[in-house]
Amino acid sequence: MEIEVDIQEEDMEGSCTLLSWLASCVMVFGGALPYVPQYQEIQRSSNTEGFSTRVCLLLLIANILRIFFWIGKQFELTLLLQSVVMIITMLAMLHLCCNTQQANRVSTNQHHFTDLDLRYFWSWSAFEDYLLFCFAFTVLCAFLTLLLLDSVLFVEGLGSLAVLFEAMLGVPQLLQNYHNHSTRGMSVKMVLLWTAGDIFKTTYFVMNDSPSQFWVCGAVQILIDMAILLQVLYYDQDIRVKL
């Protein structure tokens, strides 16, 4: 009898370990999944107007800050790996957008990061300019972290800034849709996957007792995702007729 109980307990522990491992994998790679349909949409249409590249800006800043937050306050390794995957994903999106814009560009005017012209911030002509910005921002964060690593206030501030930028992820897309009075060119699948992912990760943060900054960020993101989906219903005539 005792042997059977032990076997059942081992099976339950094994199942829990498997579920935990699967949840971690979803957390690491799930954040990048919503950008697959948007990437395909840009490739298909050769047009980037429906996608706001400032989404990439916010996510790059948020995840670089989160990496340095991890150095000061080592939370789950899963979230650190998620940040690395997300940075690679955002750079891939920017690379595609730059190539597409260069192919469609009529004007010969070029704008670069080294021009230090705020009017064209994040509207540079070459992918290398975005890489240069990321490098400069990372060096700045590394210097400040090395200098102030022993300060609890600084470390917690890093975490708060990271989740603040991540929480604002959908805002550029929301504003882009409002400016265009349309969601044409934006992948609705991307937003649906954003919403599903944000619900999942917020639940994950709560269940794993992650720092409070993370689940607050997730809750704000869900609200913004819902606002973008309402824009889809409002601006898309075909969907409104079907409903």
XYZ file of C-alpha atoms in Angstrom:
243
model
C 0.000 0.000 0.000
C 2.772 2.407 0.955
C 4.600 1.545 -2.281
C 1.493 2.464 -4.339
C 1.155 5.785 -2.492
C 4.830 6.551 -3.146
C 4.409 5.751 -6.848
C 1.347 8.026 -7.057
C 3.221 10.854 -5.344
C 6.165 10.439 -7.725
C 3.779 10.514 -10.720
C 2.147 13.696 -9.406
C 5.534 15.320 -8.837
C 6.611 14.310 -12.329
C 3.426 15.775 -13.845
C 3.868 19.020 -11.908
C 7.484 19.258 -13.059
C 6.450 18.707 -16.683
C 3.684 21.320 -16.468
C 6.079 23.776 -14.835
C 8.658 23.178 -17.593
C 6.014 23.661 -20.311
C 4.779 26.880 -18.659
C 8.354 28.158 -18.555
C 8.841 27.391 -22.256
C 5.624 29.245 -23.092
C 6.847 32.218 -21.046
C 10.225 32.276 -22.806
C 9.019 31.946 -26.399
C 5.335 32.901 -26.149
C 6.089 36.624 -26.067
C 7.715 36.440 -29.506
C 4.878 34.429 -31.084
C 2.453 37.370 -31.692
C 4.992 39.034 -34.000
C 5.084 36.094 -36.427
C 1.781 37.026 -38.165
C 2.778 40.719 -38.205
C 6.158 39.810 -39.716
C 4.383 37.757 -42.379
C 1.894 40.577 -43.042
C 4.703 43.087 -43.665
C 6.494 40.618 -45.941
C 3.282 39.969 -47.891
C 2.214 43.606 -48.305
C 5.684 45.235 -48.442
C 4.162 47.959 -46.263
C 4.990 48.919 -42.666
C 2.436 51.706 -42.172
C 0.060 49.541 -40.144
C 2.716 48.542 -37.604
C 4.245 51.039 -35.171
C 7.981 50.437 -34.797
C 7.770 52.310 -31.478
C 6.401 49.044 -30.104
C 9.917 47.717 -30.745
C 11.412 50.751 -28.976
C 9.368 50.173 -25.825
C 10.071 46.449 -25.746
C 13.799 46.885 -26.337
C 14.083 49.421 -23.499
C 11.877 47.318 -21.191
C 13.809 44.103 -21.731
C 17.269 45.681 -21.522
C 16.206 47.247 -18.213
C 14.781 43.917 -17.040
C 18.123 42.188 -17.666
C 19.884 44.713 -15.445
C 17.067 44.418 -12.891
C 17.789 40.671 -12.798
C 21.450 41.407 -12.026
C 20.373 43.408 -8.976
C 17.472 41.176 -7.922
C 17.673 37.659 -9.288
C 14.095 36.522 -9.954
C 13.104 33.560 -12.167
C 15.634 32.642 -14.848
C 12.653 32.113 -17.169
C 11.944 35.852 -17.236
C 15.588 36.623 -18.000
C 15.565 34.234 -20.967
C 12.268 35.744 -22.113
C 13.944 39.159 -22.262
C 16.808 37.831 -24.405
C 14.358 36.179 -26.850
C 12.240 39.344 -27.013
C 15.238 41.569 -27.780
C 16.215 39.275 -30.669
C 12.606 39.307 -31.925
C 12.363 43.102 -31.855
C 15.643 43.461 -33.717
C 14.328 41.055 -36.354
C 11.154 43.157 -36.709
C 13.183 46.356 -37.048
C 15.451 44.742 -39.632
C 12.442 43.771 -41.753
C 10.841 47.212 -41.386
C 14.067 48.992 -42.375
C 14.545 46.803 -45.447
C 10.912 47.302 -46.479
C 11.055 51.085 -46.003
C 14.309 51.330 -47.948
C 12.763 49.395 -50.835
C 9.758 51.756 -50.865
C 11.651 54.997 -50.203
C 11.435 57.658 -52.908
C 13.260 60.481 -51.111
C 17.055 60.402 -50.928
C 17.108 62.090 -47.494
C 18.834 59.922 -44.903
C 18.482 60.227 -41.124
C 20.904 58.611 -38.700
C 21.258 58.124 -34.958
C 24.575 60.002 -34.980
C 22.808 63.126 -36.319
C 21.340 63.558 -32.807
C 18.255 65.136 -34.358
C 15.290 64.506 -32.042
C 12.822 65.219 -34.858
C 13.784 61.927 -36.470
C 14.269 59.873 -33.326
C 13.369 56.248 -34.085
C 12.759 57.150 -37.726
C 16.269 56.418 -38.907
C 17.172 55.173 -42.366
C 19.369 52.171 -41.554
C 19.043 49.178 -39.259
C 22.578 49.859 -37.974
C 21.302 53.082 -36.353
C 18.865 51.091 -34.220
C 21.657 48.697 -33.226
C 23.817 51.673 -32.273
C 21.040 53.078 -30.079
C 20.602 49.709 -28.318
C 24.350 49.465 -27.749
C 24.557 53.006 -26.329
C 21.548 52.432 -24.059
C 22.974 49.112 -22.819
C 26.360 50.695 -22.036
C 24.624 53.490 -20.099
C 22.557 50.988 -18.091
C 25.652 48.856 -17.408
C 27.584 51.885 -16.120
C 24.759 53.016 -13.817
C 24.131 49.473 -12.558
C 27.822 48.957 -11.779
C 27.865 52.286 -9.939
C 24.599 51.881 -7.987
C 24.153 48.110 -7.675
C 24.174 48.256 -3.861
C 21.281 50.720 -3.820
C 17.963 48.950 -3.226
C 16.134 52.056 -4.424
C 18.019 52.012 -7.749
C 17.444 48.283 -8.320
C 13.719 48.532 -7.555
C 13.567 51.608 -9.761
C 15.040 49.587 -12.641
C 12.335 46.969 -12.180
C 9.595 49.587 -12.056
C 10.896 51.331 -15.196
C 11.160 48.002 -17.028
C 7.541 47.055 -16.340
C 6.349 50.627 -16.986
C 7.791 50.561 -20.508
C 6.453 47.045 -21.081
C 3.014 48.039 -19.805
C 2.929 50.805 -22.425
C 3.689 48.276 -25.197
C 0.352 48.634 -26.974
C 0.097 52.438 -26.690
C 2.104 53.262 -29.883
C -0.062 50.830 -31.857
C -3.203 52.315 -30.292
C -2.092 55.832 -31.319
C -1.028 54.657 -34.790
C -4.480 53.192 -35.402
C -6.116 56.397 -34.161
C -3.875 58.538 -36.372
C -4.610 56.378 -39.440
C -8.312 56.013 -38.528
C -7.764 52.417 -39.575
C -6.236 49.139 -38.452
C -5.304 48.168 -42.014
C -1.805 46.664 -42.125
C -1.913 45.722 -38.447
C -2.181 41.995 -37.782
C -5.296 41.332 -35.696
C -3.816 37.914 -34.916
C -0.888 39.721 -33.290
C -3.215 41.633 -30.950
C -5.240 38.513 -30.128
C -2.005 36.701 -29.277
C -0.909 39.736 -27.223
C -4.127 39.460 -25.220
C -3.870 35.702 -24.702
C -0.189 36.010 -23.780
C -0.776 38.864 -21.346
C -3.548 36.934 -19.583
C -1.292 33.873 -19.356
C 1.763 35.703 -18.092
C -0.208 37.763 -15.551
C -1.588 34.509 -14.151
C 1.957 33.082 -14.186
C 3.312 36.092 -12.267
C 0.609 35.821 -9.592
C 0.995 32.045 -9.139
C 4.804 32.247 -8.955
C 4.905 35.182 -6.509
C 6.905 37.276 -8.989
C 7.728 40.875 -7.986
C 4.507 42.905 -7.858
C 5.735 45.139 -10.698
C 5.285 42.239 -13.134
C 1.621 41.386 -12.525
C 0.597 45.060 -12.377
C 2.275 45.477 -15.775
C 0.366 42.460 -17.128
C -2.984 43.828 -15.947
C -2.361 47.200 -17.635
C -1.336 45.452 -20.859
C -4.576 43.462 -20.927
C -6.602 46.694 -20.734
C -4.616 48.254 -23.610
C -4.995 45.073 -25.700
C -8.759 45.249 -25.226
C -8.755 48.902 -26.342
C -6.920 47.964 -29.571
C -9.405 45.165 -30.249
C -12.228 47.694 -29.821
C -10.474 49.838 -32.453
C -10.542 46.863 -34.812
C -14.319 46.594 -34.328
C -14.781 50.353 -34.735
C -12.598 50.936 -37.796
C -13.168 47.693 -39.702
C -16.443 48.065 -41.623
C -16.539 44.404 -42.713
C -16.272 43.086 -39.165
C -18.979 45.491 -37.967
C -21.338 44.330 -40.732
C -20.717 40.679 -39.858
C -21.405 41.352 -36.197
